[in-house]
Coordinates of C-alpha atoms in Angstrom, one line a residue:
Chain A
M1 CA 268.8 125.2 33.9
S2 CA 271.5 122.7 33.9
P3 CA 272.2 120.8 30.7
P4 CA 270.2 117.6 30.1
P5 CA 272.1 114.4 30.8
S6 CA 273.7 113.0 27.6
S7 CA 272.5 109.6 28.7
L8 CA 268.9 110.7 27.8
L9 CA 269.7 111.5 24.2
S10 CA 268.0 109.3 21.6
L11 CA 268.2 109.4 17.8
N12 CA 265.0 109.1 15.8
T13 CA 266.3 107.6 12.7
A14 CA 264.3 110.0 10.5
T15 CA 267.1 112.4 11.3
T16 CA 269.6 110.4 9.2
R17 CA 267.2 108.5 6.9
K18 CA 268.6 109.8 3.6
Q19 CA 272.1 108.8 4.5
W20 CA 271.8 105.7 6.6
G21 CA 269.7 102.5 6.9
L22 CA 268.8 101.2 10.3
A23 CA 271.8 99.0 10.7
Q24 CA 274.1 102.0 10.1
A25 CA 272.1 104.1 12.5
I26 CA 272.3 101.5 15.2
E27 CA 276.1 101.3 14.7
G28 CA 276.3 105.1 14.6
C29 CA 274.5 105.5 17.9
A30 CA 276.7 102.9 19.6
R31 CA 279.8 104.6 18.2
H32 CA 278.7 108.0 19.4
G33 CA 277.5 106.9 22.8
I34 CA 273.9 107.7 22.0
R35 CA 271.9 105.4 24.2
G36 CA 268.4 105.6 22.7
I37 CA 267.1 105.0 19.2
A38 CA 263.7 105.3 17.6
P39 CA 263.4 103.4 14.3
W40 CA 260.8 103.9 11.5
R41 CA 259.0 100.8 10.3
D42 CA 260.1 101.0 6.7
Q43 CA 263.8 101.0 7.7
L44 CA 263.0 98.2 10.2
H45 CA 261.4 96.1 7.5
A46 CA 264.4 96.7 5.2
M47 CA 266.8 95.5 7.9
G48 CA 264.6 92.7 9.2
L49 CA 262.9 92.8 12.5
Q50 CA 264.9 90.0 14.2
A51 CA 268.3 91.3 12.9
A52 CA 267.4 94.8 14.2
A53 CA 266.2 93.6 17.6
K54 CA 269.5 91.6 17.9
A55 CA 271.7 94.5 16.9
I56 CA 269.9 97.0 19.2
R57 CA 270.1 94.5 22.1
S58 CA 273.8 93.7 21.5
H59 CA 274.6 97.4 21.8
G60 CA 272.4 97.8 24.8
L61 CA 270.4 100.6 23.2
T62 CA 266.9 101.5 24.4
V63 CA 264.2 101.8 21.7
T64 CA 262.5 105.0 22.8
G65 CA 259.6 104.5 20.4
L66 CA 258.7 102.8 17.2
C67 CA 257.5 105.1 14.4
R68 CA 254.8 104.6 13.7
G69 CA 251.3 103.3 13.9
G70 CA 248.1 105.2 13.4
M71 CA 246.7 106.5 10.1
F72 CA 243.2 105.2 11.1
P73 CA 240.7 107.2 9.0
A74 CA 239.7 105.8 5.7
P75 CA 236.9 106.3 3.3
D76 CA 235.4 102.8 3.9
A77 CA 235.3 99.9 6.3
A78 CA 237.8 97.9 4.4
G79 CA 240.3 100.7 4.6
R80 CA 239.7 101.1 8.3
S81 CA 240.1 97.4 8.8
A82 CA 243.3 97.3 6.9
A83 CA 244.6 100.1 9.1
L84 CA 243.8 98.1 12.2
E85 CA 245.7 95.1 10.9
E86 CA 248.7 97.3 10.1
N87 CA 248.6 98.7 13.6
L88 CA 248.5 95.2 15.1
R89 CA 251.7 94.3 13.2
A90 CA 253.3 97.5 14.5
V91 CA 252.4 96.6 18.0
E92 CA 254.0 93.2 17.5
E93 CA 257.2 94.8 16.2
A94 CA 257.3 97.3 19.0
Q95 CA 257.0 94.3 21.4
T96 CA 259.8 92.5 19.8
L97 CA 262.0 95.6 20.0
E98 CA 260.9 96.2 23.6
A99 CA 260.1 99.7 22.6
R100 CA 259.1 102.2 25.2
C101 CA 256.0 103.0 23.1
L102 CA 254.5 102.8 19.7
V103 CA 254.0 106.3 18.3
L104 CA 250.6 106.9 16.7
V105 CA 250.2 109.5 14.0
A106 CA 246.4 109.7 13.8
G107 CA 245.9 110.2 10.1
G108 CA 244.0 113.1 8.5
L109 CA 240.8 113.4 6.5
P110 CA 239.8 110.5 4.4
A111 CA 240.0 111.2 0.7
G112 CA 237.1 113.4 -0.4
S113 CA 235.9 114.2 3.2
K114 CA 235.6 117.6 4.9
D115 CA 234.3 116.1 8.1
I116 CA 237.2 116.4 10.6
A117 CA 234.9 115.5 13.5
A118 CA 234.1 112.2 11.8
A119 CA 237.8 111.6 11.1
R120 CA 238.5 112.2 14.8
Q121 CA 235.9 109.7 15.8
Q122 CA 237.5 107.2 13.5
V123 CA 240.8 107.8 15.2
H124 CA 239.2 107.2 18.6
D125 CA 237.6 104.0 17.4
G126 CA 240.8 102.8 15.8
I127 CA 242.9 103.2 18.9
A128 CA 240.1 101.7 21.0
A129 CA 240.2 98.6 18.8
I130 CA 243.9 98.0 19.2
L131 CA 244.4 99.1 22.8
P132 CA 243.5 95.7 24.3
Y133 CA 246.2 94.0 22.1
A134 CA 248.7 96.7 22.9
R135 CA 248.1 96.3 26.6
K136 CA 248.5 92.5 26.4
A137 CA 251.8 93.0 24.5
R138 CA 252.8 95.7 27.1
V139 CA 253.4 98.2 24.3
P140 CA 252.2 101.7 25.4
L141 CA 250.4 103.6 22.7
A142 CA 251.7 107.2 22.4
I143 CA 249.3 109.5 20.5
E144 CA 251.4 112.2 18.9
P145 CA 249.5 115.5 18.5
L146 CA 250.7 116.9 15.2
H147 CA 251.0 120.6 14.3
P148 CA 247.7 122.0 13.0
M149 CA 249.2 122.5 9.5
Y150 CA 249.0 118.7 9.2
A151 CA 245.4 118.4 10.2
A152 CA 244.1 117.7 6.7
D153 CA 246.6 115.2 5.4
R154 CA 248.5 113.6 8.3
A155 CA 246.9 113.9 11.7
C156 CA 243.6 115.3 12.9
I157 CA 244.9 115.3 16.5
N158 CA 246.4 118.7 16.8
S159 CA 247.0 119.8 20.4
L160 CA 248.1 118.2 23.6
A161 CA 244.7 119.0 25.2
Q162 CA 242.9 117.1 22.4
A163 CA 245.3 114.1 22.7
L164 CA 244.8 114.0 26.4
D165 CA 241.0 114.2 26.1
L166 CA 241.3 111.3 23.7
C167 CA 243.4 109.4 26.3
D168 CA 240.8 110.1 28.9
A169 CA 238.0 108.8 26.6
L170 CA 240.0 105.6 25.8
D171 CA 241.2 105.0 29.3
P172 CA 238.5 106.4 31.6
H173 CA 239.7 104.4 34.6
D174 CA 243.3 105.3 34.2
E175 CA 244.5 101.8 33.6
G176 CA 247.3 103.1 31.4
G177 CA 248.6 101.7 28.1
V178 CA 247.8 104.9 26.3
G179 CA 249.5 108.3 26.5
V180 CA 251.1 110.9 24.4
A181 CA 254.4 111.6 22.5
L182 CA 255.2 115.2 22.9
D183 CA 257.2 116.7 20.0
V184 CA 258.1 120.3 20.6
Y185 CA 257.9 121.0 16.8
H186 CA 254.2 120.4 16.9
V187 CA 253.2 122.1 20.2
W188 CA 255.7 124.8 21.0
W189 CA 253.2 127.5 20.0
D190 CA 250.4 126.3 22.2
P191 CA 249.4 128.8 24.9
Q192 CA 247.9 125.9 26.9
L193 CA 251.2 123.8 26.7
E194 CA 252.4 124.3 30.3
R195 CA 249.0 123.5 31.8
E196 CA 248.4 120.5 29.6
I197 CA 251.9 119.0 30.3
A198 CA 251.1 119.3 34.0
R199 CA 247.7 117.7 33.4
A200 CA 249.3 114.8 31.4
G201 CA 251.6 113.8 34.2
K202 CA 254.2 111.1 34.3
R203 CA 251.7 108.3 33.4
R204 CA 250.7 109.8 30.1
L205 CA 254.0 111.4 29.0
L206 CA 255.5 108.5 27.0
A207 CA 258.0 110.3 24.7
F208 CA 259.6 113.6 24.2
H209 CA 260.8 114.6 20.8
I210 CA 263.1 117.6 20.2
C211 CA 264.2 119.7 17.2
D212 CA 263.6 123.4 16.4
W213 CA 261.3 125.6 14.5
L214 CA 263.1 127.6 11.8
V215 CA 262.3 131.2 10.8
P216 CA 261.5 131.2 8.0
T217 CA 260.2 127.7 7.5
R218 CA 260.6 126.9 3.8
D219 CA 258.6 123.7 3.6
L220 CA 255.7 122.4 5.6
L221 CA 257.2 118.9 6.1
T222 CA 260.9 118.8 5.7
D223 CA 262.4 122.0 7.1
R224 CA 262.8 121.3 10.7
G225 CA 265.8 122.7 12.5
M226 CA 268.5 121.4 14.8
M227 CA 268.2 122.4 18.4
G228 CA 269.4 126.0 18.8
D229 CA 268.8 127.0 15.2
G230 CA 265.2 128.2 15.7
V231 CA 262.9 129.8 18.2
I232 CA 261.7 127.0 20.5
D233 CA 262.6 127.5 24.1
L234 CA 263.6 123.9 24.7
P235 CA 264.8 124.2 28.3
R236 CA 261.5 125.8 29.3
I237 CA 259.5 123.0 27.8
R238 CA 261.9 120.4 29.2
S239 CA 261.4 122.0 32.7
W240 CA 257.6 121.5 32.3
M241 CA 258.2 117.9 31.3
E242 CA 260.4 117.3 34.3
L243 CA 258.0 119.0 36.7
A244 CA 255.3 116.6 35.5
G245 CA 257.6 113.7 36.3
Y246 CA 258.9 112.8 32.9
E247 CA 262.2 110.9 33.2
G248 CA 262.5 109.4 29.7
F249 CA 264.7 110.1 26.7
H250 CA 265.0 113.2 24.6
E251 CA 264.6 112.0 21.0
V252 CA 266.0 114.1 18.2
E253 CA 263.7 113.9 15.2
I254 CA 264.6 116.2 12.3
F255 CA 263.2 116.1 8.8
S256 CA 265.5 118.4 6.8
E257 CA 265.7 118.0 3.1
L258 CA 267.7 121.2 2.7
D259 CA 270.2 120.8 5.4
W260 CA 270.8 117.9 7.7
W261 CA 269.8 115.2 5.3
R262 CA 272.6 116.5 3.0
R263 CA 275.3 116.3 5.6
D264 CA 277.7 113.6 6.7
P265 CA 275.8 111.6 9.2
E266 CA 278.8 111.5 11.6
E267 CA 278.5 115.3 11.7
V268 CA 274.8 115.0 12.3
L269 CA 275.2 112.8 15.3
E270 CA 277.9 115.1 16.7
A271 CA 275.6 118.0 16.2
C272 CA 272.8 116.2 18.0
K273 CA 275.0 115.6 21.0
D274 CA 276.4 119.1 21.1
R275 CA 273.1 120.9 20.6
H276 CA 271.3 118.7 23.0
H277 CA 273.9 119.6 25.6
R278 CA 273.9 123.3 24.8
F279 CA 270.2 124.0 23.9
G280 CA 268.2 120.9 25.0
Chain B
M1 CA 222.0 124.7 4.5
S2 CA 220.7 127.3 2.2
P3 CA 223.3 129.3 0.3
P4 CA 224.5 132.5 1.9
P5 CA 223.0 135.8 0.7
S6 CA 225.2 137.3 -2.0
S7 CA 224.6 140.7 -0.3
L8 CA 227.0 139.5 2.4
L9 CA 229.9 138.9 0.1
S10 CA 232.9 141.1 0.7
L11 CA 236.2 141.3 -1.2
N12 CA 239.4 141.5 0.8
T13 CA 241.7 143.2 -1.6
A14 CA 244.6 140.9 -0.9
T15 CA 242.7 138.5 -3.2
T16 CA 243.4 140.7 -6.2
R17 CA 246.5 142.6 -4.9
K18 CA 248.9 141.5 -7.7
Q19 CA 246.5 142.6 -10.4
W20 CA 244.7 145.6 -9.0
G21 CA 245.3 148.7 -7.0
L22 CA 242.5 149.8 -4.6
A23 CA 240.8 152.1 -7.0
Q24 CA 240.4 149.2 -9.5
A25 CA 239.2 146.9 -6.7
I26 CA 236.6 149.4 -5.6
E27 CA 235.4 149.7 -9.2
G28 CA 235.5 146.0 -9.6
C29 CA 233.3 145.3 -6.6
A30 CA 230.8 147.9 -7.7
R31 CA 230.7 146.4 -11.2
H32 CA 230.2 142.9 -9.9
G33 CA 227.7 143.8 -7.3
I34 CA 229.9 142.9 -4.4
R35 CA 228.8 145.1 -1.5
G36 CA 231.7 144.8 0.9
I37 CA 235.4 145.6 0.6
A38 CA 238.3 145.2 2.9
P39 CA 241.4 147.2 1.9
W40 CA 245.0 146.8 3.0
R41 CA 246.8 149.9 4.2
D42 CA 249.6 149.9 1.7
Q43 CA 247.1 150.0 -1.2
L44 CA 245.0 152.6 0.8
H45 CA 248.1 154.8 1.1
A46 CA 248.9 154.4 -2.6
M47 CA 245.4 155.5 -3.6
G48 CA 245.1 158.2 -0.9
L49 CA 242.8 157.9 2.1
Q50 CA 240.3 160.7 1.1
A51 CA 240.1 159.5 -2.5
A52 CA 239.5 155.9 -1.3
A53 CA 236.9 157.0 1.2
K54 CA 235.1 159.0 -1.4
A55 CA 235.1 156.2 -4.0
I56 CA 233.9 153.7 -1.5
R57 CA 231.1 156.0 -0.3
S58 CA 230.1 156.9 -3.8
H59 CA 229.5 153.2 -4.7
G60 CA 227.8 152.6 -1.4
L61 CA 230.2 149.9 -0.4
T62 CA 230.7 148.8 3.2
V63 CA 234.3 148.6 4.5
T64 CA 234.1 145.2 6.3
G65 CA 237.5 145.7 7.8
L66 CA 240.8 147.6 7.4
C67 CA 243.8 145.4 7.1
R68 CA 245.7 145.8 9.3
G69 CA 247.0 147.0 12.6
G70 CA 248.9 145.0 15.2
M71 CA 252.5 143.8 15.0
F72 CA 253.0 145.0 18.6
P73 CA 256.0 143.0 19.8
A74 CA 259.4 144.6 19.4
P75 CA 262.9 144.1 20.9
D76 CA 262.9 147.5 22.6
A77 CA 260.6 150.2 23.9
A78 CA 261.3 152.4 20.9
G79 CA 260.1 149.7 18.6
R80 CA 257.0 149.1 20.7
S81 CA 256.3 152.8 20.8
A82 CA 256.6 153.1 17.0
A83 CA 254.1 150.2 16.7
L84 CA 251.6 152.0 18.9
E85 CA 251.8 155.2 16.7
E86 CA 251.4 153.1 13.6
N87 CA 248.3 151.5 15.1
L88 CA 246.8 154.9 16.0
R89 CA 247.2 156.0 12.4
A90 CA 245.4 152.8 11.4
V91 CA 242.6 153.6 13.8
E92 CA 242.2 157.0 12.2
E93 CA 242.1 155.6 8.7
A94 CA 239.5 153.0 9.7
Q95 CA 237.4 155.8 11.2
T96 CA 237.6 157.8 8.0
L97 CA 236.6 154.7 6.0
E98 CA 233.8 153.9 8.5
A99 CA 235.3 150.5 8.7
R100 CA 233.4 147.8 10.6
C101 CA 236.6 147.0 12.3
L102 CA 240.4 147.4 12.3
V103 CA 241.9 143.9 11.9
L104 CA 244.8 143.3 14.3
V105 CA 247.5 140.8 13.4
A106 CA 249.3 140.5 16.7
G107 CA 252.9 140.1 15.6
G108 CA 255.3 137.3 16.4
L109 CA 258.5 136.9 18.4
P110 CA 260.7 140.0 18.5
A111 CA 264.0 139.4 16.7
G112 CA 266.3 137.1 18.8
S113 CA 263.6 136.2 21.3
K114 CA 262.3 132.7 22.1
D115 CA 260.0 134.0 24.8
I116 CA 256.5 133.6 23.3
A117 CA 254.8 134.3 26.6
A118 CA 256.6 137.7 26.7
A119 CA 255.5 138.4 23.1
R120 CA 251.9 137.6 24.1
Q121 CA 252.2 140.0 27.0
Q122 CA 253.4 142.7 24.6
V123 CA 250.4 142.1 22.4
H124 CA 248.1 142.5 25.3
D125 CA 249.8 145.7 26.4
G126 CA 249.8 147.1 22.9
I127 CA 246.1 146.6 22.4
A128 CA 245.4 147.9 25.9
A129 CA 247.3 151.1 25.0
I130 CA 245.3 151.8 21.8
L131 CA 241.9 150.6 22.9
P132 CA 240.8 153.9 24.5
Y133 CA 241.5 155.7 21.2
A134 CA 239.8 153.1 19.2
R135 CA 236.7 153.3 21.4
K136 CA 236.6 157.1 21.1
A137 CA 236.9 156.8 17.3
R138 CA 234.2 154.0 17.3
V139 CA 236.6 151.6 15.5
P140 CA 236.2 148.1 16.9
L141 CA 239.5 146.3 17.2
A142 CA 239.3 142.8 15.7
I143 CA 242.0 140.5 17.0
E144 CA 242.7 137.9 14.3
P145 CA 244.0 134.6 15.6
L146 CA 246.5 133.3 13.0
H147 CA 247.3 129.7 12.2
P148 CA 249.9 128.3 14.6
M149 CA 252.3 128.0 11.7
Y150 CA 252.7 131.8 11.9
A151 CA 253.3 131.9 15.6
A152 CA 257.0 132.8 15.3
D153 CA 257.0 135.4 12.6
R154 CA 253.5 136.9 12.2
A155 CA 251.1 136.4 15.1
C156 CA 251.5 134.8 18.5
I157 CA 247.7 134.7 19.0
N158 CA 246.9 131.3 17.5
S159 CA 243.5 130.1 18.5
L160 CA 240.1 131.6 19.0
A161 CA 240.1 130.6 22.7
Q162 CA 243.3 132.5 23.2
A163 CA 242.0 135.6 21.3
L164 CA 238.8 135.5 23.4
D165 CA 240.8 135.2 26.6
L166 CA 242.7 138.3 25.5
C167 CA 239.4 140.1 24.8
D168 CA 238.2 139.2 28.3
A169 CA 241.4 140.5 29.8
L170 CA 241.3 143.8 27.8
D171 CA 237.5 144.3 28.3
P172 CA 236.7 142.7 31.6
H173 CA 233.4 144.6 32.0
D174 CA 232.2 143.8 28.5
E175 CA 232.1 147.4 27.4
G176 CA 233.0 146.3 23.8
G177 CA 235.3 147.9 21.3
V178 CA 237.4 144.7 21.0
G179 CA 236.6 141.4 19.5
V180 CA 237.8 138.9 17.0
A181 CA 238.1 138.4 13.2
L182 CA 237.5 134.8 12.5
D183 CA 239.3 133.5 9.4
V184 CA 238.5 129.9 8.5
Y185 CA 242.0 129.4 7.1
H186 CA 243.5 129.9 10.6
V187 CA 241.0 128.1 12.7
W188 CA 239.3 125.3 10.7
W189 CA 241.3 122.6 12.4
D190 CA 240.6 123.6 16.0
P191 CA 238.6 121.0 17.9
Q192 CA 237.4 123.8 20.2
L193 CA 236.1 125.9 17.3
E194 CA 232.3 125.3 17.7
R195 CA 232.5 125.9 21.4
E196 CA 234.6 129.0 21.2
I197 CA 232.4 130.6 18.4
A198 CA 229.4 130.1 20.7
R199 CA 231.4 131.6 23.6
A200 CA 232.4 134.6 21.5
G201 CA 228.8 135.5 20.7
K202 CA 227.6 138.4 18.5
R203 CA 229.4 141.1 20.4
R204 CA 232.9 139.7 19.9
L205 CA 232.5 138.3 16.4
L206 CA 233.5 141.3 14.3
A207 CA 234.5 139.8 11.0
F208 CA 234.3 136.5 9.1
H209 CA 237.0 135.7 6.5
I210 CA 236.6 132.8 4.1
C211 CA 238.8 130.9 1.7
D212 CA 239.9 127.2 1.7
W213 CA 242.8 125.0 2.8
L214 CA 244.4 123.2 -0.1
V215 CA 245.8 119.6 0.1
P216 CA 248.7 119.7 -0.5
T217 CA 249.6 123.2 0.7
R218 CA 252.7 124.2 -1.2
D219 CA 253.6 127.3 0.6
L220 CA 253.1 128.4 4.2
L221 CA 251.9 131.9 3.2
T222 CA 250.6 132.2 -0.3
D223 CA 248.9 129.0 -1.2
R224 CA 245.3 129.6 0.0
G225 CA 242.5 128.1 -2.0
M226 CA 239.2 129.4 -3.3
M227 CA 236.1 128.2 -1.5
G228 CA 235.3 124.7 -2.6
D229 CA 238.9 123.8 -3.7
G230 CA 240.0 122.5 -0.3
V231 CA 238.9 120.7 2.8
I232 CA 237.2 123.3 5.0
D233 CA 233.5 122.7 5.8
L234 CA 232.5 126.3 5.3
P235 CA 228.7 125.8 5.7
R236 CA 229.3 124.1 9.0
I237 CA 231.5 126.9 10.3
R238 CA 229.0 129.5 9.0
S239 CA 226.2 127.8 10.8
W240 CA 228.1 128.2 14.0
M241 CA 228.7 131.8 13.3
E242 CA 225.0 132.4 12.6
L243 CA 224.0 130.5 15.7
A244 CA 226.2 132.8 17.7
G245 CA 224.4 135.8 16.2
Y246 CA 226.8 136.9 13.6
E247 CA 225.1 138.8 10.8
G248 CA 228.0 140.5 9.2
F249 CA 229.8 140.0 5.8
H250 CA 231.7 137.0 4.5
E251 CA 235.0 138.4 3.4
V252 CA 237.0 136.5 0.8
E253 CA 240.7 136.7 1.5
I254 CA 243.0 134.6 -0.7
F255 CA 246.8 134.8 -0.9
S256 CA 247.6 132.7 -4.0
E257 CA 250.9 133.2 -5.7
L258 CA 250.5 130.1 -7.8
D259 CA 246.9 130.5 -8.9
W260 CA 244.5 133.3 -8.3
W261 CA 247.0 136.1 -8.3
R262 CA 247.9 135.0 -11.9
R263 CA 244.3 135.1 -13.2
D264 CA 242.3 137.9 -14.8
P265 CA 240.7 139.7 -11.8
E266 CA 237.3 139.8 -13.5
E267 CA 237.5 136.0 -13.4
V268 CA 238.6 136.1 -9.8
L269 CA 235.6 138.2 -8.7
E270 CA 233.2 135.9 -10.7
A271 CA 234.7 132.9 -8.9
C272 CA 234.3 134.6 -5.5
K273 CA 230.6 135.1 -6.2
D274 CA 230.0 131.7 -7.6
R275 CA 232.0 129.8 -5.0
H276 CA 230.5 131.9 -2.1
H277 CA 227.1 130.9 -3.4
R278 CA 227.9 127.2 -3.9
F279 CA 230.3 126.5 -1.1
G280 CA 230.1 129.4 1.4

């Protein structure tokens, strides 16, 4: 395959979160010619929403996603209600940033629960409750299936098939407004991946996150690799995305306590560009 | 649900591997009234096959599985061929032990490869090559789907659906001799689990391994929990197994560097019995 266009590269700011605040990440992207950015809400709040929106706009960057909404399951109605309010704030922020989507990380089992089916129902109900608002705000909701190793404590939506079934349940008449964020780290192992990407199609494929799976992986959460350092066949997965009609950005999202979070962020951004070109 | 019969409890000797050799584990099971045992091949070789078979027989224990065959993918034909020979030895050992099955852990990506589809084909071809011998020896081959976090380095068979598809491909006329070992640790998160256990049915369900998923999980490999200490709804999964016709043992397999491997093995076996009764 030919290399991916560098114009499609986006920086998820988790990749430089230990070194840079959002203002620095925006400046960094602009300086390095990276045209997309995906902020996290904690950094957004630290910078200020209006200041961030202005800086992003002034550099002509595209917000490829806002991270993140979700976290719907809770042990009681008050907790679920608080989660909905938090999600509505996230929708508003995504609207202000003109984000391509609001990424939803479903949430795991409520404290003390072993009932993953019930947690999944709570995720469905939570997204159903915010979807009308998100549609009105023109903020597509991107359900991100997370790796099964996060099923208990982060997200009980764990495969692309499951996320698409959820989309179908939430949007039975295909009106849109809900789809998926596909992160290769979470789904690369899935034997149904090619088929499910084709099933998703352009309308449901709202974001594409890239990084690599390291062997060995030393930590469940913060040992992701830079593209090319692991075992994920990125060009193959990208080819499936392109066949399905996806034309959006390729967002680099790397949690890396032991490596990339310790490096000079200028070097990290150079590596993102180089590895995206060579291995993306 | 009523508690599971204690007569169905089996000890996978990985659970006490840091404290006990196989001879001690056999004695321990006999002393504690645990009627099933599942040895690992390294411990079997250390004790000696005939001595182990004799000790197991003299105590009237059932070998609920031999761990393990598999590890089929290799970078070259010589490596794949060596894997087949190793698997034939494992079949012979399982036959000598009158094991209910030989557990197959597929193997991951060959060194340097990113082609998981090719690795999966090699697993298919490897099992196809040994299946006639296993059938002749009356040793059922139990493909164990491993958690997706092991896809790269341990097993590229990562869901029950995928393992059953593989069984169907290997045994299209349902002659038997190949099925699955279901370990709750690997599959508890799977939204298709209930459906696929029903699909598997009695004929394909060759083994049932239990333990628990801890939150947080501190290590990808050696931080499994004792039944009741984590988030897996064991009675629900057992009910699906029973509905599908499974009448075999419940084998406790716990890798636990930080906890159970540091305890007095007498206490570990008491805990296995108690937790199986209360949470199994």
